[in-house]
Amino acid sequence: MLLELNKPLSSASSSPAPADQLQEQPNCPLIRKEFSLFLAQTTKFLYAIQERQMRFAWKGDSLVVRELRWLQGLWASRRGNTQDRSFIEQQMELYKGTKCFTNMNREVLRKDVEVVEYLNDLIEMFW
């Protein structure tokens, strides 16, 4: 999963962009769409875990909750990654440079924090 998160968001081109294209304006509609799709798929994944937790009632020492804690740490913690930034901080820095979001705190930070809150609520279901 970590390898996938380190890949660029845009899958439109598999080859590196020429140097003259790097100075062009980013494709903001595509960037916003991919950000929304990423959050939607993350939420869908967490919802699938929630449904299974309700069905199987895994305990707090299960592998599932350990992996959820890891995922929560990836999103919200600075520990455990080489950039010394949480995934949320990395996203904020990445998107700040694009100028595709008019209000970074409302559009990116708040939505990312909602994912972390969902993760926290989901982890609590295991106790």
Tab-separated table of N, CA and C in Angstrom, residues 58-69:
chain	number	residue	atom	x	y	z
A	58	TRP	N	-14.561	-9.050	15.352
A	58	TRP	CA	-13.166	-9.298	15.684
A	58	TRP	C	-12.816	-8.618	17.001
A	59	LYS	N	-11.877	-9.164	17.713
A	59	LYS	CA	-11.448	-8.616	19.006
A	59	LYS	C	-10.325	-7.594	18.803
A	60	GLY	N	-9.988	-6.909	19.883
A	60	GLY	CA	-8.985	-5.855	19.842
A	60	GLY	C	-7.580	-6.318	19.537
A	61	ASP	N	-7.314	-7.612	19.669
A	61	ASP	CA	-5.974	-8.121	19.376
A	61	ASP	C	-5.882	-8.737	17.977
A	62	SER	N	-6.887	-8.508	17.148
A	62	SER	CA	-6.891	-9.120	15.816
A	62	SER	C	-5.910	-8.411	14.880
A	63	LEU	N	-5.519	-9.111	13.856
A	63	LEU	CA	-4.638	-8.551	12.836
A	63	LEU	C	-5.307	-7.363	12.141
A	64	VAL	N	-6.607	-7.425	11.988
A	64	VAL	CA	-7.328	-6.352	11.303
A	64	VAL	C	-7.155	-5.029	12.046
A	65	VAL	N	-7.355	-5.034	13.361
A	65	VAL	CA	-7.232	-3.781	14.112
A	65	VAL	C	-5.780	-3.298	14.141
A	66	ARG	N	-4.836	-4.214	14.151
A	66	ARG	CA	-3.425	-3.800	14.099
A	66	ARG	C	-3.119	-3.085	12.791
A	67	GLU	N	-3.652	-3.601	11.705
A	67	GLU	CA	-3.423	-2.964	10.402
A	67	GLU	C	-4.177	-1.636	10.295
A	68	LEU	N	-5.343	-1.549	10.909
A	68	LEU	CA	-6.058	-0.272	10.936
A	68	LEU	C	-5.273	0.775	11.721
A	69	ARG	N	-4.661	0.352	12.811
A	69	ARG	CA	-3.826	1.284	13.583
A	69	ARG	C	-2.639	1.756	12.742
